[in-house]
Coordinates of C-alpha atoms in Angstrom, one line a residue:
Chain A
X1 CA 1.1 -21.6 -43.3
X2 CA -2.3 -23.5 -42.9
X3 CA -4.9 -21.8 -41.4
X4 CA -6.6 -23.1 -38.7
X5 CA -10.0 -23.4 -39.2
X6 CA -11.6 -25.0 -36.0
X7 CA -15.2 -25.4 -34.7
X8 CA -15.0 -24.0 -31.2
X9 CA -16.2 -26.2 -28.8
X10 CA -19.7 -25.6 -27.8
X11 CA -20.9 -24.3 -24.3
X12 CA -24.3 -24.7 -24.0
X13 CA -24.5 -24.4 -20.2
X14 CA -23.1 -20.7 -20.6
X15 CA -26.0 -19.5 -22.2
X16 CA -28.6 -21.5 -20.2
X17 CA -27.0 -19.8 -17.1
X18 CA -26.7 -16.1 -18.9
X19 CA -30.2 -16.5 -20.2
X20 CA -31.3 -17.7 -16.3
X21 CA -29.6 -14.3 -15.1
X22 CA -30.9 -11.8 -17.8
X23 CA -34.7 -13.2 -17.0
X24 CA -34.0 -12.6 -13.3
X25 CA -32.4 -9.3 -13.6
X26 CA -35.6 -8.6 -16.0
X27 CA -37.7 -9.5 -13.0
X28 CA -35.8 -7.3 -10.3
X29 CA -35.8 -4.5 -12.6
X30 CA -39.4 -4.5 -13.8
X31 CA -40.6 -4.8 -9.8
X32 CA -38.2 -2.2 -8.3
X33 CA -39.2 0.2 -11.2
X34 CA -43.0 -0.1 -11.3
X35 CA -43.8 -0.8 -7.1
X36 CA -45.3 2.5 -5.9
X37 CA -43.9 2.2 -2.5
X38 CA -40.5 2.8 -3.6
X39 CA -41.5 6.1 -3.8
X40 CA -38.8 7.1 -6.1
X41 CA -40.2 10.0 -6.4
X42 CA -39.3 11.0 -2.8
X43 CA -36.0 9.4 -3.4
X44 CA -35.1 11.9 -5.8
X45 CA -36.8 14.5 -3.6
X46 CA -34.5 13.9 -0.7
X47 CA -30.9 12.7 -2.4
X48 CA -29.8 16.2 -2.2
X49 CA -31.7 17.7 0.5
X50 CA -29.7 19.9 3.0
X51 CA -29.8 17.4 6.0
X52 CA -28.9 14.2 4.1
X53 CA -26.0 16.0 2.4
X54 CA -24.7 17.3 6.3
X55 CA -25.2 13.9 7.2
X56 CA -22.9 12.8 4.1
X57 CA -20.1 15.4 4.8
X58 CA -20.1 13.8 8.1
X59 CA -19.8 10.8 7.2
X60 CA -16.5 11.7 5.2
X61 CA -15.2 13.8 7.7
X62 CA -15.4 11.0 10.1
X63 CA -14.4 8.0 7.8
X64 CA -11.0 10.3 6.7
X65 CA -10.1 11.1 10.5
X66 CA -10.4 7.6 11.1
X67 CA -8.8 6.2 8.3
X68 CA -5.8 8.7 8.7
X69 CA -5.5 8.4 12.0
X70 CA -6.2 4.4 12.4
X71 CA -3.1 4.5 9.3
X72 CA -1.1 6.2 11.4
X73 CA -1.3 4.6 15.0
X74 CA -1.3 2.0 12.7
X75 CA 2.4 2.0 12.0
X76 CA 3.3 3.1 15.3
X77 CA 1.9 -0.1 16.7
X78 CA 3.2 -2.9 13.7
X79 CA 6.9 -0.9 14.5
X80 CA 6.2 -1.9 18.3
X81 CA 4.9 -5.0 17.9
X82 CA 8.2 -5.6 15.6
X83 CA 10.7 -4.4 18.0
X84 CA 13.7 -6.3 20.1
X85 CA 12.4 -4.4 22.8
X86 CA 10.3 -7.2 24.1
X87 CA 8.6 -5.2 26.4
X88 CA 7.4 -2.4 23.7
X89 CA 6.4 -5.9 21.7
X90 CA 3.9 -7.1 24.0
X91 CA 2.2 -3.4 24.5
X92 CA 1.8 -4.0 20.6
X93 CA 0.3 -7.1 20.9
X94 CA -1.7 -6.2 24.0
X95 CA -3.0 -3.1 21.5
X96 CA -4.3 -5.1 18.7
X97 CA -5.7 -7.8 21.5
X98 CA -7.5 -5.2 23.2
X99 CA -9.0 -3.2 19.9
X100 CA -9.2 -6.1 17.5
X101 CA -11.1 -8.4 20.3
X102 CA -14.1 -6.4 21.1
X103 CA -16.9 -4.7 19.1
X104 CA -16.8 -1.9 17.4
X105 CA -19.6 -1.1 18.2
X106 CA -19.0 -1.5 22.3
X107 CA -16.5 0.7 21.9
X108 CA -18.3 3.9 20.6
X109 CA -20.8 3.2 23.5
X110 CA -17.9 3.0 25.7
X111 CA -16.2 6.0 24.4
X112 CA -19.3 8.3 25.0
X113 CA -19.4 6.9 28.1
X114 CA -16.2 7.9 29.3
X115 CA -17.1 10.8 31.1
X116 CA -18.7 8.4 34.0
X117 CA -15.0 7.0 34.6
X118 CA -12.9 10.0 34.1
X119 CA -14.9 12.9 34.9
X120 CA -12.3 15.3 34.2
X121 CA -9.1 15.0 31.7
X122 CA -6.4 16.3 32.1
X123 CA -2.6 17.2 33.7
X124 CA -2.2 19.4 36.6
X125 CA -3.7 22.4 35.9
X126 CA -5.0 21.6 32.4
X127 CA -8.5 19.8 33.5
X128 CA -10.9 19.9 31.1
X129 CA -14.5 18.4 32.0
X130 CA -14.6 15.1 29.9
X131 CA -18.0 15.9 29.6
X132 CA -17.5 18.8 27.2
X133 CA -14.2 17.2 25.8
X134 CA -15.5 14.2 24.8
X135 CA -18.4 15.5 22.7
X136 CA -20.6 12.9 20.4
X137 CA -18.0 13.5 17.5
X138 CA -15.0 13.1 19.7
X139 CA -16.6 9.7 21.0
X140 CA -16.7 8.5 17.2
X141 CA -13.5 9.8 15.8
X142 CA -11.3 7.8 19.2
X143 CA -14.1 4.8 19.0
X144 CA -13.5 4.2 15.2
X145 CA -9.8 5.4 15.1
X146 CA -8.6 2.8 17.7
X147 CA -9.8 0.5 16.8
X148 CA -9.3 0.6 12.9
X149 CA -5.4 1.4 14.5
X150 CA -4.9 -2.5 15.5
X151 CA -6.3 -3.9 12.1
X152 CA -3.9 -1.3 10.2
X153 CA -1.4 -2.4 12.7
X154 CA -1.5 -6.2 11.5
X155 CA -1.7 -4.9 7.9
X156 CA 1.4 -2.7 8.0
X157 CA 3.0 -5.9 10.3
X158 CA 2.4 -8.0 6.9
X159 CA 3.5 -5.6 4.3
X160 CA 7.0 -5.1 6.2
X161 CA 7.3 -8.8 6.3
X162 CA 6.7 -9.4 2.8
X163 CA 9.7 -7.3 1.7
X164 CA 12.8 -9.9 1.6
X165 CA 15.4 -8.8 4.0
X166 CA 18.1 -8.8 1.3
X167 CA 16.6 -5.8 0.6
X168 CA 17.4 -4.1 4.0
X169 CA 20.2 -5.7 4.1
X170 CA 21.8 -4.1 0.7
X171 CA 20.7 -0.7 2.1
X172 CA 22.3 -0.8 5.2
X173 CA 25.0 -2.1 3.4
X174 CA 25.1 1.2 1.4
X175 CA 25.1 3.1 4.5
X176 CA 21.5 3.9 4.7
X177 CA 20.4 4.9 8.1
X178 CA 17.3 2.9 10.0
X179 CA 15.1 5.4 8.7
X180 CA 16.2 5.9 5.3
X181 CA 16.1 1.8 4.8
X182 CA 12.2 2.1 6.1
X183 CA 11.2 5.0 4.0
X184 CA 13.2 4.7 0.8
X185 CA 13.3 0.9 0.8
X186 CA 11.4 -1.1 2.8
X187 CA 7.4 1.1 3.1
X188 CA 7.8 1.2 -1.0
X189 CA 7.8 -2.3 -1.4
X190 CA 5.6 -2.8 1.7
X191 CA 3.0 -0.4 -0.2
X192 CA 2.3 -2.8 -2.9
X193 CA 0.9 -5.8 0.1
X194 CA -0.8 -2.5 2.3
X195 CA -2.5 -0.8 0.1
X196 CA -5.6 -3.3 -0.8
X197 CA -6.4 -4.5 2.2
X198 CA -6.3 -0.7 3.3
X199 CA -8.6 0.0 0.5
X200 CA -10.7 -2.6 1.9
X201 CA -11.0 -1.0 5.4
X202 CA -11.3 2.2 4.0
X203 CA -14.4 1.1 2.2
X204 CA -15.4 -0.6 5.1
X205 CA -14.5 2.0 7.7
X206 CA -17.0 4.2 5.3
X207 CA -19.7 1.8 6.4
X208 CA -18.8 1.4 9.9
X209 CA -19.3 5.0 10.6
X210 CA -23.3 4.6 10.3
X211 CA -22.4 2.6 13.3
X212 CA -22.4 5.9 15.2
X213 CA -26.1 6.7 14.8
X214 CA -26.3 4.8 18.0
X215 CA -24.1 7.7 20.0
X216 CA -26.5 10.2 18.9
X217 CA -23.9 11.4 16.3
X218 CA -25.4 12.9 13.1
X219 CA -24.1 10.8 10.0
X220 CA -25.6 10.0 7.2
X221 CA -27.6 7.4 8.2
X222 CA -28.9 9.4 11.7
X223 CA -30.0 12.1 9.4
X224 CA -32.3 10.1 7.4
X225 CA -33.6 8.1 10.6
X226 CA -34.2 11.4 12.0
X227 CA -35.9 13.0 8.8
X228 CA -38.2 9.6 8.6
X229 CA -38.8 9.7 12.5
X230 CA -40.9 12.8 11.3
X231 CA -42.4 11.8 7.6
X232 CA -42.3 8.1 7.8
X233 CA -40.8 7.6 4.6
X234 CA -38.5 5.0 6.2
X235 CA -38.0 3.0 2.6
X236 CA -37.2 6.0 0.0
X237 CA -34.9 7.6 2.9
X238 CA -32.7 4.1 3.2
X239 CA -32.8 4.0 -0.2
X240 CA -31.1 7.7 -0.3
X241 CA -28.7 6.2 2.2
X242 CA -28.0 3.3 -0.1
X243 CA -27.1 5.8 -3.5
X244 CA -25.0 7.1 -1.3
X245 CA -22.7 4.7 0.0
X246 CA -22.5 2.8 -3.0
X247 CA -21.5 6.0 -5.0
X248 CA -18.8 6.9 -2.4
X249 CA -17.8 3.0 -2.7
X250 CA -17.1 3.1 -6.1
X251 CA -15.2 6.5 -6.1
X252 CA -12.6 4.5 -3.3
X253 CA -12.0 1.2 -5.6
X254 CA -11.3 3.5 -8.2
X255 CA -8.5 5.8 -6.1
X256 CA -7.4 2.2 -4.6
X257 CA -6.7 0.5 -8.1
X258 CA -5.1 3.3 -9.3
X259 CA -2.8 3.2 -6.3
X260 CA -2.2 -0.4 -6.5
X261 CA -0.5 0.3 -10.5
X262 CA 1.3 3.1 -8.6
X263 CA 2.8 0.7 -5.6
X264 CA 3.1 -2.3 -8.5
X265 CA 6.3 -0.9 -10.0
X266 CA 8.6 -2.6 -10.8
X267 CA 6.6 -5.8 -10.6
X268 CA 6.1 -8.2 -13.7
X269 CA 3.5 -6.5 -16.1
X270 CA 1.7 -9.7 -16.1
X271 CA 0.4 -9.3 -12.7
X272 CA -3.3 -9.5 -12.3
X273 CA -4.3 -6.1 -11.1
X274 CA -7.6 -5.6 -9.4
X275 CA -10.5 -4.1 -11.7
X276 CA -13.1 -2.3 -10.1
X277 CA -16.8 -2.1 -11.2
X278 CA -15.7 -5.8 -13.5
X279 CA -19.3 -5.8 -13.4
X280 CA -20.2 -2.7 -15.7
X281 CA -18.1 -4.1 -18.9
X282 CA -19.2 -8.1 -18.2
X283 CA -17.0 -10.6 -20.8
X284 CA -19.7 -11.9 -22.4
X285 CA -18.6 -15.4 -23.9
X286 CA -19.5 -15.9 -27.6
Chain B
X1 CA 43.7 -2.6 4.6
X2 CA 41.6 -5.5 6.3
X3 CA 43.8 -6.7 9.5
X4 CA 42.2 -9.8 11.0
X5 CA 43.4 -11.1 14.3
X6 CA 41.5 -14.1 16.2
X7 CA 37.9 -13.1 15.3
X8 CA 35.5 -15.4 16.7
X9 CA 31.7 -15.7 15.7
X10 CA 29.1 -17.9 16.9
X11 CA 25.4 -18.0 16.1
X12 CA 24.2 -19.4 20.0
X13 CA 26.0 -22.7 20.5
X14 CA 27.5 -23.2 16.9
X15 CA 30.8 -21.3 16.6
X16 CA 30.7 -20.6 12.8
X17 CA 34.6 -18.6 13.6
X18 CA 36.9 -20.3 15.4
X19 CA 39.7 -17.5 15.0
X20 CA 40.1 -16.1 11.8
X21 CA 43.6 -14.0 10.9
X22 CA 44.0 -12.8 7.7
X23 CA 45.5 -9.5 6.1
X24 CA 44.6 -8.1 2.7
X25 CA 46.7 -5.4 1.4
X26 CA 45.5 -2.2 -0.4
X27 CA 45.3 -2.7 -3.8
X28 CA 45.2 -6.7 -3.4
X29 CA 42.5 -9.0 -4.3
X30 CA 41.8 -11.5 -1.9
X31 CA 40.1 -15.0 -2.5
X32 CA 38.2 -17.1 -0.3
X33 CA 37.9 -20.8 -1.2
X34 CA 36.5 -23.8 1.1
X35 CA 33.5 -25.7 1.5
X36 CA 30.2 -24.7 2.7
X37 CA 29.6 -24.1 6.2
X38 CA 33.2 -23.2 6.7
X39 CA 32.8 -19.4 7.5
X40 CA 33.8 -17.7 4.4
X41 CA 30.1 -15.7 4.4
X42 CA 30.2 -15.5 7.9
X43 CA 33.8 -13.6 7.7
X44 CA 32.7 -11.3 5.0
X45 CA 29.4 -10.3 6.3
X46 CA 31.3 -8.9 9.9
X47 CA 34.4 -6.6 7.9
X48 CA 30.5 -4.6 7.2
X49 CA 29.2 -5.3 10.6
X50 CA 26.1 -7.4 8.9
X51 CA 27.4 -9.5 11.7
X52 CA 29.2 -8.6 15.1
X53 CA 32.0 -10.5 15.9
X54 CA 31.9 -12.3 19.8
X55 CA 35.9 -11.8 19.7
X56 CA 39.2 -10.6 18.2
X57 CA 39.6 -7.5 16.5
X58 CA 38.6 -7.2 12.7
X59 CA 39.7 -3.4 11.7
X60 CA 39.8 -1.9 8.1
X61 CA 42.2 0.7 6.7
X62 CA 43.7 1.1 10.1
X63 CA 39.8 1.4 12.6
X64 CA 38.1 -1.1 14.8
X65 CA 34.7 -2.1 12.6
X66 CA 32.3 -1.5 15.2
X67 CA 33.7 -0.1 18.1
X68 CA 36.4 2.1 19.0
X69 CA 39.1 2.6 21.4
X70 CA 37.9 5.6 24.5
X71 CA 40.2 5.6 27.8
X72 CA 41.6 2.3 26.8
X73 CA 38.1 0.3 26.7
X74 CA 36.1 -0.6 23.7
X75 CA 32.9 1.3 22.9
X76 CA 30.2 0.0 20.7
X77 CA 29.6 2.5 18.1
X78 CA 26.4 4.2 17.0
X79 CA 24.3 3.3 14.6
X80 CA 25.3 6.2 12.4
X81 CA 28.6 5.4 12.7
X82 CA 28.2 2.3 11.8
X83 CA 26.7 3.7 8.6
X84 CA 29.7 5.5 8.0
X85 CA 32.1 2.7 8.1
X86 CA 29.8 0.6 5.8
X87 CA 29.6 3.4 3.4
X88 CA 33.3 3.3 2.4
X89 CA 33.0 -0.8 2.0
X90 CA 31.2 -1.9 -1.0
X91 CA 29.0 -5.2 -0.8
X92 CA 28.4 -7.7 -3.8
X93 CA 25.5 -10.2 -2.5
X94 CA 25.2 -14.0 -3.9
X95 CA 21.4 -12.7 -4.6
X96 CA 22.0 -9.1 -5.8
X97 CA 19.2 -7.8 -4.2
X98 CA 18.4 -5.0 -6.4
X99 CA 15.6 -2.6 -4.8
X100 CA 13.0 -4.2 -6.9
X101 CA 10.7 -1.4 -7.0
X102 CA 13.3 1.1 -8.4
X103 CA 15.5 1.3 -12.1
X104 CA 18.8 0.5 -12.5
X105 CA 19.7 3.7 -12.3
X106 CA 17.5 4.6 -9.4
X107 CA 19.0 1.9 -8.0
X108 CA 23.0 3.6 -8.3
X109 CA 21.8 6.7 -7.3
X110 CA 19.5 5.7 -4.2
X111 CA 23.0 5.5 -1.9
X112 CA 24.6 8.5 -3.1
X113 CA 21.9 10.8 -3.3
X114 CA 20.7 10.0 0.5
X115 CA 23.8 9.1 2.1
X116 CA 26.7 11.3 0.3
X117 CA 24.3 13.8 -0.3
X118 CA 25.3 14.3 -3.7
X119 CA 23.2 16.6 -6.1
X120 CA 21.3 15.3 -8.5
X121 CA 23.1 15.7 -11.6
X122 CA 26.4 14.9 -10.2
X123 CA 24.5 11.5 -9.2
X124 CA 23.0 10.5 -12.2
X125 CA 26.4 11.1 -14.4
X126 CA 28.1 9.6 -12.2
X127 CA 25.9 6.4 -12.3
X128 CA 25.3 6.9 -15.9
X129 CA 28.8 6.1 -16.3
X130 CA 29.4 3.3 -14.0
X131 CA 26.3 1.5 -15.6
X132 CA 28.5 1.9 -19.2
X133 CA 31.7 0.9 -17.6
X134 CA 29.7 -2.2 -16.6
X135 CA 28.1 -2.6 -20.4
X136 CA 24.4 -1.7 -19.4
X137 CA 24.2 1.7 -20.7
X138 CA 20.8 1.0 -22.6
X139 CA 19.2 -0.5 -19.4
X140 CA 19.1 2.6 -17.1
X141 CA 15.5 2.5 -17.4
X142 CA 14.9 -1.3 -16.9
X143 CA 13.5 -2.7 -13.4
X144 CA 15.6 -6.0 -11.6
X145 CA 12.9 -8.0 -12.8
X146 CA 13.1 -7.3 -16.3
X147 CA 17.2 -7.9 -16.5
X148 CA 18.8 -11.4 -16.5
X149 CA 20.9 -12.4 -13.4
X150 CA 24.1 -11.0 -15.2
X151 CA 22.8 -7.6 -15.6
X152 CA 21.7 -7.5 -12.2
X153 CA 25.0 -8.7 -11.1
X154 CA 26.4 -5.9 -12.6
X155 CA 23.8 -2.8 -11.8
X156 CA 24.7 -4.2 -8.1
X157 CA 28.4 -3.8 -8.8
X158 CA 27.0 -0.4 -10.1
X159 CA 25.8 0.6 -7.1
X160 CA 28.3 -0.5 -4.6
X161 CA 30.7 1.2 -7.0
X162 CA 28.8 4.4 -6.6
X163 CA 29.9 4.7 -3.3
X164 CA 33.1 5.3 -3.9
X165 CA 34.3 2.4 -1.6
X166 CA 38.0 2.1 -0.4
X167 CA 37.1 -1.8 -0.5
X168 CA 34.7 -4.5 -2.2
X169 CA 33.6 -7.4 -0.8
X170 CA 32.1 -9.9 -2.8
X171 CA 30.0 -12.7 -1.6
X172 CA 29.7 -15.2 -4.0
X173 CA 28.9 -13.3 -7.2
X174 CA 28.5 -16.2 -9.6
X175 CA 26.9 -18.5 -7.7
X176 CA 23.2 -17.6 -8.3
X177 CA 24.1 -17.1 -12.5
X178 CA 22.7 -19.1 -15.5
X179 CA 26.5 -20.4 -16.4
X180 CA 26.7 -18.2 -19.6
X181 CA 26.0 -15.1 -17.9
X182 CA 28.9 -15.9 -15.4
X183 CA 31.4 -14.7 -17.9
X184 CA 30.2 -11.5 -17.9
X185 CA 30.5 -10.3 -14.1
X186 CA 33.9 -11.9 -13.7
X187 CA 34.7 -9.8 -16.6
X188 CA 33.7 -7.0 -14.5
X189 CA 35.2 -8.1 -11.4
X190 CA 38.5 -8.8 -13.4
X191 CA 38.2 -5.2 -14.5
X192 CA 38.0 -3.8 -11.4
X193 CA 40.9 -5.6 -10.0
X194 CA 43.3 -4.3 -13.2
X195 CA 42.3 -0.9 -11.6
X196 CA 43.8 -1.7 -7.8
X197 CA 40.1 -2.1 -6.6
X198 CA 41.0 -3.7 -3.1
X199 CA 38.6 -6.6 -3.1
X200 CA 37.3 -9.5 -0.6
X201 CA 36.2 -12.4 -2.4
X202 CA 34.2 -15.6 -1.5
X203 CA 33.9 -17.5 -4.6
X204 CA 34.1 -21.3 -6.0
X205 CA 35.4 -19.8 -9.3
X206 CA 38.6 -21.7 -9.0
X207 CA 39.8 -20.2 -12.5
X208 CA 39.2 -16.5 -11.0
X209 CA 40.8 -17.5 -7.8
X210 CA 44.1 -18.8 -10.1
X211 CA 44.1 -15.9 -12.7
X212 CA 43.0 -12.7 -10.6
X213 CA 44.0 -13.1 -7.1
X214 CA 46.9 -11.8 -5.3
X215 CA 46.3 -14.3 -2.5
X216 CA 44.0 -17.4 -1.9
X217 CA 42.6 -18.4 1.6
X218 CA 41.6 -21.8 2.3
X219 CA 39.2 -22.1 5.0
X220 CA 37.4 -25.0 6.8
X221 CA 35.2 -25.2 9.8
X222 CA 36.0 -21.6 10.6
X223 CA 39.1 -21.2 10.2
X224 CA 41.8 -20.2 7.9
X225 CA 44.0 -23.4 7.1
X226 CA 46.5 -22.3 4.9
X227 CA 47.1 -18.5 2.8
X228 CA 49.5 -17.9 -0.1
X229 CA 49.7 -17.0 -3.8
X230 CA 47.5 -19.0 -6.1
X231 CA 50.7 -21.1 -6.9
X232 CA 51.3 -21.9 -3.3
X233 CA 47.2 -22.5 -2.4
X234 CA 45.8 -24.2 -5.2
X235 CA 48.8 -25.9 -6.9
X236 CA 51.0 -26.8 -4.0
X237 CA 48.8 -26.8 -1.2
X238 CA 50.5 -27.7 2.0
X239 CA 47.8 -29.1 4.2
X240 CA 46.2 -32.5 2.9
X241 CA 42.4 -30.9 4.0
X242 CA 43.1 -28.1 1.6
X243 CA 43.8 -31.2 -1.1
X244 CA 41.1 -33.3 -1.0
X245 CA 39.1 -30.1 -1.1
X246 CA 40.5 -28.9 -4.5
X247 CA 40.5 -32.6 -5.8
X248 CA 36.8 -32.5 -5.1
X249 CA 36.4 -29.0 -6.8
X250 CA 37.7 -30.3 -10.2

């Protein structure tokens, strides 16, 4: 066998553009590091401190509810919007109309407003003043949860359509129940089309939640406004903010790809899977 | 076991079944031969109720698929009783449709575990030894994806096998195979027949049709023009559409 023994072809423009980044990386690095009024010093102050880490759990408390609950309603309303029932159809579509069609951000206003329209909640006997119900928490949880709930629902609608309907068909050929076909058959496959765009929302969900700040609802990103309301360290306190979302962040790509191998069974090994944090480990060309 | 009287099917306007009567006997393999568009698929996907007839009665092994008899009126049956007929009919698609996210042997045990409720162990030696009678006991672990058509031809004979079915119906088996792997699921199939496997067939496989079946069906534009022994079907065909269909064929 002759070996081959080939000049590689040259790529000149490569390094010109890697050398253009590494200067201005340099640059960004060399500023952030040696401006004083980072105060990095009060970064590392506050990172941990007790209110900022309340705000934090918070944050998670209110991005899981959300996320869990948005998943779930989710379903409920692809399944409807799905139906022969024409009539349970359109209340699907109506749903995701509704939700999908105004701001978020309206919503938690309206939400915490709610009290003004129903003052009480409630059937017969069991009133409850909405006042008291519907506390700055509540507000958040239904104002993020509904509407996450239509952009799950359209997310679940095209995972169930992706799976071929041979597929259902040989299961109810078997003599699988309704049921059985969705949970043993058709979600599985479903998964492996659901699962990155949930990822997706999930991470974005966690942003969105500093959205409620504005219903007086103590999140991460209320707590350092509050704590900088009183020392006006404004820039090291965002900063904090900033760690901390980008941390959380890279914890959920790492759960979501490895539950995109999980759902990717049975799927040709040469499928591009995602890879999270590409950045870290760059392919530098030779 | 299959009793066909009149069964009419019509998707809107388009009447796909114009009347279909055909018997199959226990024990009997059946073939269906014609052109495409003439029903054949059609009739095989209602004896499982993948399709419900618009008239006629279609029953197997003696009950109404679909419906039965209350007061002297036909009820619609439930959905879990449709489940229950299907389960004792086995179903061979053109496309095998193998649950792509689950290993041949997941894939034979999937029915019997949830719907027979069988244990376990029971399930898995009893798949285990359909998946050698078919000649793929070193694939158990292999997904669809990594098997050639053949193989996945036969895991979903496998499966429906699994079931324990009192009848097979096969919609064209072969049709979707590489030509050298065709040999091997008709070698399945042929088995399966030796054994008095009842079976439905829609196939183009003229040489199957001639060797293996008990009786051929010819049908056009749904419905069933002429039914007899190979001999009678393919060699002496009495009606002149059934002729210049198997001149075509050869």
């Amino acid at each position: 066998m002759q070996p081959i023994d080939a000049v590689p072809v040259r790529r000149p423009g490569r390094w010109i553009a890697a050398i253009a980044v590494a200067v201005l990386a340099a640059a960004v690095v060399r500023s952030v590091a040696t401006n004083p009024r980072f105060q990095w010093d009060v970064v590392g102050e506050m990172l941990f401190s007790e209110r900022i880490l309340h705000g934090l759990l918070l944050t998670l408390e209110l991005t899981a509810i959300a996320m869990v609950a948005g998943v779930a309603l989710g379903v409920v309303v692809a399944v409807a919007r799905m139906s022969p029932n024409k009539l349970l159809a359109g209340a699907g579509a109506f749903y995701v109309w509704l939700f999908r069609g105004t701001p978020v951000l309206v919503q938690l206003l309206f939400w915490s407003f709610i009290a003004a329209l129903y003052p009480t909640v409630g059937i017969g006997p069991f009133e409850a003043d909405a006042n008291l119900l519907i506390t700055p928490f509540m507000a958040a949880v239904l104002g993020l949860a509904l509407n996450e709930a239509a952009y799950m629902a359209e997310i679940v609608r095209a995972g169930i359509a992706s799976v071929p309907e041979g597929q259902s068909e040989a299961a109810s050929a078997l003599g699988m129940s309704r049921l059985q076909m969705l949970r043993r058959i058709v979600l599985p496959q479903a998964m492996r089309v659901i699962v990155p765009p949930t990822g997706n929302e999930t991470i974005s969900m966690l942003k969105t939640t500093s959205l409620v700040s504005v219903i007086a609802s103590s999140d991460l990103l209320y707590s350092a406004q509050l704590i900088y309301s009183q020392n006006f360290k404004q820039v090291p306190l965002l900063i904090v903010v900033c760690i901390w979302y980008l941390a959380i962040t890279t914890l959920l790509s790492l759960g979501q790809a490895a539950l995109e191998r999980h759902y990717g069974r049975g799927v040709r090994r040469t499928r591009k899977e995602s890879k999270p944090m590409r950045f870290l480990k760059p392919a530098v060309a030779r | 076991m299959i009793v066909a009287t009149d069964v009419h099917k019509r998707y809107g306007k388009l009447e796909v079944l114009r009347g279909i009567d055909l018997t199959v006997q226990r024990g009997e393999v059946t073939c269906l031969i014609g052109p495409s568009g003439s029903g054949k698929s059609t009739f095989l996907r209602c004896v499982n109720r993948l399709e419900r007839i618009e008239g006629g009665r279609l029953a197997v092994d003696g009950e109404l698929i679909g419906y039965k008899t209350k007061h002297g009126r036909l009820h619609e049956l439930r959905e879990h009783e449709i489940a229950a007929q299907r389960a004792q009919i086995g179903m061979v698609f053109q496309h095998f449709h193998l649950f792509a996210h689950m290993t041949a042997l997941e894939n034979v045990i999937e029915a019997p575990l949830r719907v027979l409720k069988l244990d376990r162990a029971t399930a898995v030696a009893r798949a285990t030894d359909l998946l050698a009678q078919v000649g793929l006991e070193d694939k158990l672990d292999s997904f669809p994806s990594q098997l050639s058509g053949g193989q996945q031809q036969r895991v979903a004979i496998a499966r429906a096998l699994a079931m324990k079915p009192k009848l097979m119906l096969f919609d064209e088996p072969t049709s979707a195979l590489d030509p050298e792997t065709v040999g091997e699921v008709l070698e399945v199939m042929r088995g399966l027949a030796a054994e008095g496997m009842t079976m439905l067939v829609v196939t183009h496989e003229m040489g199957f049709a001639r060797g293996v079946a008990d009786t051929v069906a010819f049908m056009d534009e749904g419905r069933v023009i002429e039914a007899g022994t190979p001999e009678q079907v393919l060699e002496q065909p009495a009606h002149a559409r059934t002729r210049e269909f198997l001149a075509r064929m050869l």
